[in-house]
Amino acid sequence: MDALDRVVKPKTKRAKRFLEKREPKLNENTKNAMLIKGGNANLTVTEVLKDIYAVKKPFAVMYKRKNITRPFEDQTSLEFFSKKSDCSLFLFGSHNKKRPNNLIIGRMFDYHVLDMIELGVEKFVSLKDIKNSKCPEGTKPMLIFAGDMFDVNEEYKRLKSLLIDFFRGPTVPSIRLAGLEYVLHFTAVDGKIYMRSYKVLLKKSGCKIPRIELEEMGPSLDLVMRRTHLASDDLCKLSLKQPKGLKPKKKKNISHDALGTTYGQIHMQKQDLSKLQTRKMKGLRKRPAEKSAEDGGATPKKSKSA
Amino acid sequence: VEAVLAAAEEQEAEKRRSITVEKELELEYDLGNLLALDRNPPPAAALRGAGPRREELLRALARDNTQLLVSQLWELPAERAGGAGGPLVAQLPEPTFRLPREKPPPKPRPPTRWEQFARLKGIRRKKKTSLVWDEQAKEWRRRWGYRRAGGDPSRAWLAEVPAGADPEEDQFARLRREKRERVARNELNRLRNLARAHRAGSAVPAAPLHPTGHQDRDELRRVARVARVSTASLGRFQPRLPKESAEPPSRSGGKKRRFEPLLGNLAAERSRQLELLRDMGGKKPVLDITRAVNKQLRQEEAEAAAANKGKKQSKRGKRGRRQQRPGRSGKKSGARRQPQQQKAAGGGAGG
């Protein structure tokens, strides 16, 4: 359409900042997730969505109204939502007789669906049901995946990548060690995936590293994998491609040897050794008698050249 | 002494026992993402039975894995943030697990019309000083802007009437009008460059789409060509517009795909064949001096540009793209003007 082709020139600074936040960048923003309810979402699925929203705040958007779409058949409405709210992860919940308590978890690349995996919720224990103290909102969770299925099976590999992407949170350069409070543990056994969330208590142990005690906290889900819609290999490769500017710059002229010594190289210009400034040793200074003798010897040369 | 050492070791081991975890296979860690991957197959039989036993087993497994991950995290270089009493903060490394991007990486913007022209002609950006000596005010003033060197142009009290101009015309009004026109033209060109960059970035299909108005020159040309060719005789008998080119640009290209008619000019064919034989048979290879020299210069320029780009790539956006290149204009213009001088060198290189 003509309107979509045109360059939208922002009229205010605020609009300009808004557009700049959404355009492709070298270092990207943290991925936002949108949580959508399907046409016939039941209580369980709604509770799941609400709990995941609580975990993922503030990088999540919860859609309050029911949206009657089928992601596996038609992806245009999902892509439209993603474009509107600038979210690249989504979680769609629905329920029908054939697929009870259905959750579709997926991600986008360039506002088009990349991967989608349909999971069925078999058992769900909500945040409200477990009466413990919870950790503060926005804590970066530790993620642990147990089970060899996550490496052997291709679909499970994609699911692992999706779950990491979903729950990762912002990328930070440093972290407060006492603030490691939340851990999400995924176990793949027997065709089922058990997701458990625990609150971490750091107890005193004899040495520097504390002993860990876990307390069951947040949502716990028993999931079973149903349908999948995975991206083709070349699209995957395209999305994984990192721009060249992100590679860390090599520090030149610094080298390390095996023993841990750091060597540096300095490049000097050619020095005139006759004009070098050395330490003045008083004892080695020329006495006046020697100096006159040298002068006497030197002057004949000068007269010859002149 | 040995007994004392052994006792000390025993104590150390005792202390460490509370935090050590035994695993068959080592876990894989990605500390940048606070991620741990456990490859050990979990006890499937034990986990099959539902109920609290399963929860206990899962919790024990989680505890072990978390202990290992936290041990790794505590090994990282840590410091006290905000002085001595602040919290202990660990420096996380870069995340290693490869996750797909949200959007494709940004493409560099295409060069503007002026940038293309400048590159073609070899015009380089002259670095200008920011201050200019103002003779009137006897001090260093800005080149443009507040309190500029030549005085405020809006308060110019004298406007010379140029040689061929109408004596009744208001010169001040003319100057003002011309400035307004210049500003409008520059703004239009800037927006056109932006639109071109935007179009290049989003790869809009080149088919003629817009119904009326807002069609640019290339699109109109394309549409006119399509309309001409859509007649029954494929446009052979369509009258041409006054400024349209006489011969249509062949759809499949220019020079290379042009074929001569089979039974045409016999003399031309003969001369062409003889020339071909002469070129093939001659000892010295034929070298077009100007083409070779220009090609070499292009290559050198490209290399210099690549080297410069690698060295000084600044993120100043549009302004930062115009880099200063080492002066080579003398060599290039010299070559263009005097190809004969290079003949000896060219011949020497070719022969």
XYZ file of C-alpha atoms in Angstrom:
657
model
C 0.000 0.000 0.000
C 1.090 3.502 -0.636
C 0.830 4.567 3.002
C 3.017 1.743 4.250
C 5.654 2.396 1.605
C 6.123 6.011 2.478
C 8.816 7.222 4.785
C 7.123 8.308 7.980
C 8.911 11.468 9.000
C 8.437 11.909 12.763
C 7.201 15.328 13.785
C 8.262 15.250 17.425
C 11.386 14.136 19.237
C 9.341 11.620 21.169
C 8.070 10.005 17.961
C 11.616 9.918 16.653
C 12.839 8.124 19.775
C 9.955 5.670 19.507
C 10.882 4.794 15.924
C 14.556 4.542 16.726
C 13.819 2.073 19.487
C 12.066 -0.199 17.019
C 14.482 -0.164 14.114
C 17.096 -2.920 13.641
C 20.247 -2.289 15.660
C 23.678 -3.789 16.157
C 23.030 -4.603 19.828
C 19.378 -5.462 20.122
C 16.875 -4.703 22.818
C 15.671 -7.376 25.218
C 12.997 -9.463 23.529
C 9.442 -8.737 24.622
C 6.851 -11.470 24.894
C 3.158 -11.213 24.144
C 0.721 -13.474 25.970
C -2.476 -14.028 24.020
C -5.637 -15.894 24.929
C -7.385 -17.874 22.223
C -11.098 -17.920 21.502
C -11.828 -20.670 24.020
C -9.223 -20.347 26.728
C -10.189 -22.015 29.987
C -9.226 -21.191 33.543
C -6.059 -23.327 33.629
C -4.629 -21.775 30.519
C -5.481 -18.276 31.670
C -3.786 -18.920 34.993
C -0.687 -20.202 33.209
C -0.541 -17.068 31.090
C -0.944 -14.832 34.109
C 1.840 -16.610 35.999
C 4.243 -16.432 33.081
C 3.401 -12.758 32.766
C 4.312 -12.260 36.413
C 7.632 -13.999 35.829
C 8.436 -12.085 32.663
C 7.450 -8.609 33.785
C 8.349 -5.941 32.553
C 9.339 -7.552 29.284
C 5.921 -8.971 28.542
C 2.610 -7.721 27.240
C -0.605 -9.433 28.297
C -3.518 -9.194 25.906
C -6.682 -8.975 27.938
C -9.245 -9.858 25.280
C -9.734 -13.214 23.643
C -8.483 -13.430 20.074
C -10.092 -15.988 17.843
C -7.177 -17.154 15.691
C -5.453 -20.395 14.899
C -1.705 -19.836 14.861
C -0.889 -23.044 13.068
C -3.204 -22.234 10.173
C -2.960 -18.498 9.840
C -0.060 -16.474 11.130
C -0.993 -13.034 9.852
C -2.783 -11.841 12.965
C 0.145 -12.891 15.146
C 2.519 -11.012 12.878
C 0.307 -7.946 13.000
C 0.286 -8.006 16.801
C 4.014 -8.454 16.855
C 4.515 -5.462 14.618
C 2.167 -3.301 16.649
C 3.633 -4.073 20.033
C 7.227 -4.777 18.916
C 7.296 -8.216 20.521
C 9.304 -11.059 19.094
C 8.208 -13.849 21.472
C 4.667 -15.053 21.973
C 2.690 -17.495 24.078
C -0.781 -18.374 22.857
C -3.153 -20.325 25.088
C -6.295 -22.161 24.008
C -8.415 -25.165 24.904
C -10.592 -27.546 22.924
C -11.626 -31.149 23.127
C -8.958 -32.396 20.769
C -6.146 -30.377 22.347
C -6.935 -29.621 25.971
C -4.929 -26.947 27.779
C -2.919 -25.978 24.779
C 0.012 -23.562 24.835
C 1.789 -22.440 21.707
C 5.175 -20.911 22.390
C 6.950 -19.208 19.523
C 9.321 -16.542 18.326
C 9.572 -14.145 15.421
C 12.284 -12.932 13.137
C 11.702 -9.615 11.406
C 8.032 -9.780 12.437
C 7.508 -13.142 10.713
C 7.029 -16.380 12.586
C 10.283 -18.303 12.944
C 9.499 -21.234 15.262
C 6.305 -22.406 16.950
C 5.916 -25.342 19.317
C 2.620 -26.547 20.714
C 2.719 -27.879 24.270
C -0.010 -29.459 26.316
C -0.267 -28.655 30.008
C -0.978 -31.786 32.006
C -0.521 -30.494 35.508
C -0.198 -26.960 36.703
C 0.513 -25.521 40.109
C 0.170 -21.775 40.201
C 2.072 -19.076 42.082
C -0.958 -18.496 44.262
C -1.267 -22.147 45.308
C 2.176 -22.310 46.850
C 2.149 -20.139 49.916
C 5.741 -18.993 50.134
C 7.563 -15.754 49.904
C 8.314 -14.906 46.311
C 11.355 -13.254 44.831
C 11.097 -9.702 43.511
C 9.759 -8.957 40.055
C 12.265 -8.790 37.239
C 14.892 -11.083 38.783
C 17.105 -12.690 36.189
C 16.489 -16.437 36.556
C 19.079 -19.186 36.388
C 18.137 -21.764 33.764
C 18.975 -25.452 34.048
C 18.099 -28.111 31.492
C 18.424 -31.727 32.592
C 18.073 -34.733 30.361
C 19.831 -36.045 27.305
C 16.698 -35.580 25.167
C 17.498 -31.888 24.951
C 20.602 -32.704 22.926
C 19.553 -35.751 20.991
C 16.166 -34.808 19.586
C 15.985 -31.952 17.061
C 12.586 -30.715 18.258
C 13.705 -30.740 21.863
C 16.785 -28.769 20.865
C 14.603 -26.092 19.341
C 12.384 -26.141 22.376
C 15.411 -25.640 24.603
C 16.539 -22.704 22.486
C 13.025 -21.226 22.599
C 12.766 -21.590 26.354
C 16.151 -19.976 26.889
C 15.148 -17.109 24.634
C 11.852 -16.742 26.438
C 13.016 -16.752 30.036
C 16.453 -15.270 29.622
C 15.731 -11.659 30.495
C 18.083 -8.767 29.804
C 21.764 -9.430 29.133
C 23.822 -7.864 31.896
C 27.594 -7.424 32.182
C 27.743 -8.090 35.918
C 25.445 -9.558 38.528
C 25.093 -9.260 42.286
C 25.948 -12.651 43.715
C 23.541 -12.406 46.596
C 20.738 -11.627 44.174
C 20.714 -15.049 42.508
C 17.325 -16.004 43.881
C 15.344 -17.611 41.128
C 16.012 -20.829 39.230
C 13.960 -22.512 36.493
C 14.641 -26.194 36.100
C 13.492 -28.151 33.025
C 13.694 -31.947 32.982
C 12.977 -33.992 29.882
C 11.974 -37.526 30.788
C 9.765 -40.083 29.094
C 8.383 -37.731 26.484
C 7.351 -35.209 29.127
C 8.943 -31.972 30.186
C 8.785 -30.948 33.813
C 9.248 -27.277 34.501
C 9.819 -26.322 38.107
C 10.703 -22.967 39.637
C 12.526 -22.682 42.917
C 13.631 -19.927 45.181
C 17.318 -20.214 46.052
C 18.486 -19.941 49.650
C 22.202 -19.499 50.158
C 23.290 -21.178 53.347
C 26.626 -20.914 55.085
C 29.051 -23.635 54.257
C 32.601 -24.039 55.515
C 34.176 -22.215 52.590
C 33.542 -19.284 50.292
C 30.969 -20.981 48.070
C 27.602 -21.195 49.841
C 25.466 -24.274 50.098
C 22.241 -24.171 48.132
C 18.837 -24.999 49.511
C 15.822 -24.820 47.256
C 12.309 -23.882 48.124
C 9.501 -24.554 45.709
C 8.051 -21.266 44.610
C 6.518 -20.237 41.384
C 4.613 -21.972 38.630
C 5.319 -25.628 37.997
C 4.144 -27.202 34.748
C 4.082 -30.701 33.320
C 4.247 -30.328 29.571
C 3.945 -32.699 26.665
C 5.018 -31.785 23.155
C 2.354 -31.786 20.449
C 2.713 -30.166 17.047
C 5.686 -28.122 15.907
C 6.296 -25.595 13.175
C 10.023 -25.151 12.929
C 11.838 -22.751 10.621
C 13.769 -24.078 7.649
C 17.511 -24.384 7.994
C 18.421 -21.396 5.862
C 15.992 -19.114 7.669
C 17.512 -20.332 10.912
C 20.978 -19.546 9.681
C 19.865 -16.126 8.527
C 18.418 -15.314 11.925
C 21.539 -16.525 13.735
C 23.809 -14.364 11.597
C 25.552 -11.770 13.726
C 26.785 -8.540 12.134
C 30.523 -8.019 11.938
C 30.556 -5.026 14.246
C 29.731 -7.235 17.208
C 32.964 -9.210 17.111
C 35.238 -8.161 19.965
C 38.192 -6.103 18.779
C 41.546 -7.798 19.132
C 43.987 -5.907 21.294
C 47.098 -5.426 19.238
C 50.699 -5.572 20.479
C 49.804 -7.570 23.594
C 50.723 -11.218 23.948
C 50.711 -13.726 26.765
C 53.057 -16.628 27.297
C 52.343 -19.976 28.904
C 53.475 -18.877 32.366
C 50.992 -16.048 32.505
C 53.377 -13.178 31.803
C 51.940 -10.412 29.642
C 54.221 -8.980 26.977
C 53.694 -5.702 25.219
C 55.285 -4.471 22.022
C 56.303 -0.880 21.498
C 57.208 0.362 18.047
C 59.867 3.074 18.144
C 61.146 5.348 15.453
C 64.797 5.229 14.479
C 66.905 6.828 17.211
C 70.012 8.872 16.721
C 72.316 7.108 19.144
C 74.827 9.922 19.273
C 72.209 12.255 20.754
C 70.958 9.825 23.390
C 70.368 11.237 26.838
C 72.094 8.898 29.259
C 72.776 9.153 32.949
C 75.488 11.599 33.795
C 78.249 9.917 35.804
C 80.277 12.564 37.478
C 83.382 10.425 37.553
C 83.348 9.864 33.813
C 83.114 13.521 32.890
C 85.917 14.853 30.737
C 88.526 16.820 32.661
C 89.475 20.205 31.146
C 92.985 18.924 30.265
C 91.604 15.997 28.282
C 89.059 18.218 26.619
C 91.705 20.651 25.286
C 93.773 17.696 24.018
C 90.767 16.397 22.127
C 89.997 19.838 20.777
C 93.509 20.156 19.568
C 93.173 16.831 17.848
C 89.762 17.684 16.423
C 90.521 21.128 14.933
C 93.005 19.958 12.279
C 90.169 17.890 10.824
C 87.978 20.931 10.705
C 90.635 23.040 8.992
C 91.099 20.296 6.388
C 87.407 20.275 5.479
C 87.218 24.089 5.431
C 54.555 -32.517 59.862
C 52.898 -34.879 57.429
C 50.311 -35.768 60.008
C 49.460 -32.086 60.449
C 49.137 -31.615 56.696
C 46.948 -34.677 56.393
C 44.730 -33.403 59.212
C 44.443 -30.001 57.483
C 43.478 -31.678 54.229
C 40.891 -33.767 56.018
C 39.362 -30.650 57.483
C 39.298 -28.967 54.096
C 37.613 -31.960 52.504
C 35.083 -32.066 55.316
C 34.243 -28.427 54.708
C 33.928 -28.940 50.969
C 31.719 -31.969 51.272
C 28.655 -29.905 51.846
C 29.047 -28.185 48.514
C 30.430 -30.938 46.278
C 28.124 -32.784 43.942
C 28.927 -36.006 42.163
C 27.864 -36.268 38.543
C 28.636 -38.765 35.799
C 28.987 -36.233 33.036
C 30.128 -32.680 33.620
C 27.568 -29.983 33.025
C 27.946 -27.404 30.303
C 27.824 -23.862 31.523
C 26.983 -20.626 29.803
C 27.551 -18.125 32.565
C 26.644 -15.123 30.442
C 23.084 -16.472 30.316
C 23.169 -18.051 33.795
C 22.594 -21.346 32.009
C 23.593 -24.918 32.846
C 22.977 -27.971 30.656
C 22.977 -31.391 32.264
C 23.497 -34.269 29.877
C 23.082 -37.044 32.388
C 19.959 -39.102 31.736
C 17.620 -38.643 34.684
C 16.338 -41.711 36.537
C 13.337 -42.426 34.312
C 11.908 -45.315 36.317
C 11.862 -43.355 39.549
C 10.247 -40.350 37.938
C 7.449 -42.327 36.360
C 5.504 -42.788 39.535
C 3.347 -39.763 40.214
C 3.018 -37.954 43.493
C 5.269 -36.319 46.061
C 8.119 -38.760 45.489
C 8.567 -37.406 42.015
C 8.610 -33.886 43.321
C 11.267 -34.795 45.847
C 13.430 -36.393 43.200
C 13.063 -33.441 40.887
C 13.878 -31.090 43.711
C 17.002 -33.052 44.638
C 18.140 -33.052 41.012
C 17.491 -29.327 40.792
C 19.407 -28.718 43.996
C 22.455 -30.568 42.725
C 22.462 -28.784 39.420
C 21.930 -25.392 41.010
C 24.782 -26.048 43.437
C 27.116 -26.745 40.537
C 25.994 -23.642 38.659
C 26.367 -21.423 41.703
C 29.845 -22.822 42.373
C 30.802 -21.824 38.859
C 29.337 -18.362 39.330
C 31.174 -17.849 42.584
C 34.447 -18.654 40.807
C 34.054 -15.609 38.586
C 36.109 -12.475 39.303
C 34.065 -10.471 41.766
C 34.462 -7.097 43.382
C 32.621 -4.981 45.881
C 30.548 -2.416 44.053
C 30.191 1.032 45.587
C 33.064 0.956 48.055
C 33.978 -1.501 50.765
C 30.533 -2.055 52.212
C 28.695 -2.558 48.949
C 27.304 -5.805 47.556
C 29.564 -8.399 45.979
C 29.229 -8.149 42.207
C 30.589 -10.688 39.730
C 31.639 -9.848 36.171
C 29.704 -12.064 33.778
C 31.343 -13.186 30.548
C 29.684 -12.842 27.141
C 26.855 -15.316 26.536
C 27.992 -18.217 24.371
C 24.709 -19.923 23.564
C 23.673 -18.736 20.095
C 20.177 -17.375 19.971
C 18.527 -15.948 16.870
C 18.217 -12.211 16.478
C 15.010 -10.314 16.718
C 15.474 -8.374 13.485
C 18.010 -8.656 10.679
C 21.210 -6.640 11.192
C 21.002 -3.049 9.948
C 22.148 -2.464 6.376
C 24.447 0.460 5.650
C 22.557 3.212 3.896
C 23.085 3.512 0.119
C 25.127 6.502 -1.098
C 23.248 9.656 -2.068
C 23.306 11.069 -5.605
C 26.064 13.491 -4.683
C 28.117 10.765 -3.016
C 27.858 8.600 -6.110
C 28.898 11.476 -8.335
C 31.791 12.400 -6.071
C 33.015 8.833 -6.028
C 32.836 8.681 -9.810
C 34.725 11.914 -10.309
C 37.168 11.291 -7.505
C 36.163 14.406 -5.567
C 37.325 14.251 -2.007
C 36.117 16.161 0.968
C 38.274 19.162 1.791
C 38.635 19.554 5.494
C 37.756 23.125 6.406
C 38.754 24.971 9.522
C 35.922 25.841 11.871
C 37.106 29.438 12.414
C 37.861 32.007 9.730
C 39.759 35.277 10.093
C 37.401 38.192 9.722
C 39.290 41.227 8.372
C 36.472 43.626 9.304
C 36.190 42.587 12.919
C 39.901 41.645 13.176
C 39.227 38.391 15.000
C 38.530 34.742 14.438
C 34.886 34.136 13.705
C 32.848 31.071 12.867
C 32.531 29.996 9.276
C 28.716 29.917 9.590
C 26.199 30.317 12.344
C 25.925 32.828 15.176
C 28.290 35.797 14.605
C 29.699 34.468 11.371
C 32.727 35.868 9.587
C 31.014 37.750 6.788
C 28.452 39.453 8.979
C 24.782 38.590 9.294
C 23.458 37.961 5.748
C 19.896 38.960 6.675
C 21.109 42.444 7.609
C 23.025 43.041 4.374
C 22.493 46.686 3.490
C 24.000 46.541 0.013
C 22.927 44.352 -2.904
C 24.676 44.873 -6.200
C 22.597 44.841 -9.344
C 24.139 42.178 -11.640
C 25.076 43.092 -15.200
C 22.126 41.795 -17.207
C 19.382 42.374 -14.665
C 16.246 44.460 -14.853
C 16.966 47.833 -13.120
C 13.449 47.971 -11.667
C 13.803 44.630 -9.893
C 14.065 44.537 -6.134
C 17.427 42.896 -5.451
C 16.779 42.221 -1.802
C 13.570 40.420 -2.626
C 15.393 38.442 -5.248
C 18.078 37.359 -2.778
C 15.464 36.356 -0.237
C 13.471 34.420 -2.824
C 16.546 32.623 -4.064
C 17.497 31.601 -0.561
C 14.018 30.240 0.035
C 14.188 28.274 -3.201
C 17.605 26.890 -2.324
C 16.408 25.744 1.071
C 13.329 24.105 -0.442
C 15.404 22.342 -3.087
C 17.866 21.026 -0.528
C 15.045 19.775 1.659
C 13.450 18.028 -1.289
C 16.705 16.356 -2.234
C 17.280 15.267 1.333
C 13.848 13.664 1.508
C 14.393 11.987 -1.832
C 17.670 10.528 -0.613
C 15.933 9.307 2.519
C 13.141 7.727 0.477
C 15.679 6.054 -1.773
C 17.540 4.659 1.215
C 14.292 3.489 2.757
C 13.226 1.809 -0.460
C 16.583 0.153 -0.920
C 16.409 -1.132 2.637
C 12.934 -2.587 2.458
C 13.314 -4.016 -1.073
C 9.993 -2.842 -2.418
C 9.212 -4.701 -5.672
C 9.957 -2.692 -8.793
C 6.570 -3.183 -10.455
C 4.653 0.031 -11.214
C 2.214 0.409 -8.372
C 1.174 3.971 -7.731
C -1.949 5.083 -9.572
C -1.362 8.817 -10.082
C 0.975 11.511 -8.916
C 3.953 10.698 -6.685
C 5.639 8.731 -9.431
C 9.333 9.250 -9.835
C 11.248 9.513 -13.065
C 12.378 5.884 -13.364
C 8.926 4.588 -12.680
C 7.365 6.799 -15.353
C 9.947 5.641 -17.850
C 9.228 2.041 -16.995
C 5.495 2.540 -17.275
C 5.870 4.290 -20.627
C 7.967 1.435 -21.945
C 5.502 -1.178 -20.777
C 2.641 0.754 -22.372
C 4.505 1.034 -25.678
C 5.298 -2.660 -25.828
C 1.728 -3.685 -24.999
C 0.464 -3.061 -28.525
C -0.246 -5.817 -31.031
C 2.985 -5.242 -32.928
C 5.043 -4.936 -29.725
C 5.609 -1.209 -30.095
C 7.338 -1.201 -33.479
C 5.007 1.320 -35.048
C 4.314 3.571 -32.056
C 5.206 7.227 -32.529
C 7.808 8.480 -30.123
C 7.541 11.437 -27.757
C 9.834 14.391 -28.536
C 12.338 13.677 -25.764
C 12.152 9.912 -25.722
C 15.249 8.047 -26.904
C 15.189 6.989 -30.551
C 16.171 3.367 -30.139
C 14.592 1.475 -27.274
C 17.099 0.059 -24.753
C 16.981 -3.652 -25.392
C 15.367 -5.539 -22.563
C 18.093 -8.132 -22.410
C 20.950 -5.664 -22.032
C 23.057 -3.221 -24.020
C 26.196 -3.880 -25.920
C 26.878 -7.474 -25.202
C 23.651 -9.045 -26.423
C 23.345 -7.147 -29.663
C 23.461 -9.431 -32.662
C 24.085 -8.301 -36.202
C 21.707 -9.488 -38.964
C 22.929 -12.638 -40.711
C 23.151 -11.445 -44.335
C 24.125 -7.838 -43.950
C 27.237 -5.921 -44.511
C 29.705 -8.260 -46.205
C 32.577 -5.755 -46.114
C 32.108 -5.193 -42.369
C 32.065 -8.916 -41.735
C 35.240 -9.410 -43.778
C 37.084 -6.643 -42.013
C 35.991 -7.959 -38.642
C 37.210 -11.468 -39.361
C 40.572 -10.180 -40.640
C 41.012 -8.048 -37.557
C 40.264 -11.040 -35.363
C 42.875 -13.133 -37.156
C 45.429 -10.392 -36.845
C 44.847 -10.049 -33.110
C 45.067 -13.772 -32.596
C 48.170 -14.197 -34.732
C 50.191 -11.215 -33.561
C 53.052 -11.690 -31.090
C 52.318 -8.652 -28.936
C 49.057 -8.800 -26.921
C 46.671 -5.940 -27.605
C 46.247 -3.640 -24.623
C 43.832 -0.756 -24.353
C 45.934 1.679 -22.352
C 43.226 3.967 -21.037
C 41.016 1.103 -19.952
C 43.853 -0.676 -18.215
C 45.018 2.449 -16.413
C 41.516 3.368 -15.282
C 40.873 -0.140 -14.075
C 44.085 -0.122 -12.065
C 43.227 3.212 -10.502
C 39.752 1.996 -9.579
C 41.230 -1.044 -7.914
C 43.737 0.987 -5.945
C 41.059 3.380 -4.856
C 38.842 0.525 -3.733
C 41.680 -0.968 -1.725
C 42.468 2.359 -0.109
C 38.795 2.835 0.717
C 38.582 -0.612 2.266
C 41.727 -0.016 4.328
C 40.472 3.374 5.476
C 37.077 1.978 6.330
C 38.684 -0.705 8.440
C 40.823 1.836 10.279
C 38.511 4.694 10.891
C 34.902 3.646 10.951
C 33.150 6.169 13.099
C 29.542 5.946 14.282
C 28.694 9.548 13.587
C 25.948 8.497 11.213
C 25.583 10.326 7.938
C 28.390 12.814 8.500
C 30.847 10.207 9.548
C 30.723 8.449 6.195
C 32.656 11.120 4.397
C 36.213 10.196 5.131
C 39.391 11.934 4.279
C 41.382 9.940 1.779
C 45.091 10.454 1.029
C 45.509 12.757 -1.946
C 45.755 10.828 -5.172
C 44.026 13.191 -7.558
C 47.246 14.283 -9.233
C 48.164 10.791 -10.286
C 44.706 9.972 -11.556
C 44.059 13.115 -13.564
C 47.556 12.845 -14.921
C 46.824 9.386 -16.164
C 43.543 10.392 -17.753
C 45.005 13.346 -19.574
C 48.132 11.670 -20.854
C 47.550 8.041 -21.707
C 50.408 8.193 -24.197
C 52.979 8.724 -21.495
C 51.948 5.518 -19.837
C 52.287 3.590 -23.051
C 55.882 2.692 -22.365
C 55.008 1.402 -18.935
C 51.924 -0.353 -20.267
C 53.822 -1.875 -23.132
C 56.565 -2.961 -20.781
C 54.069 -4.556 -18.434
C 52.190 -6.284 -21.251
C 55.176 -7.441 -23.289
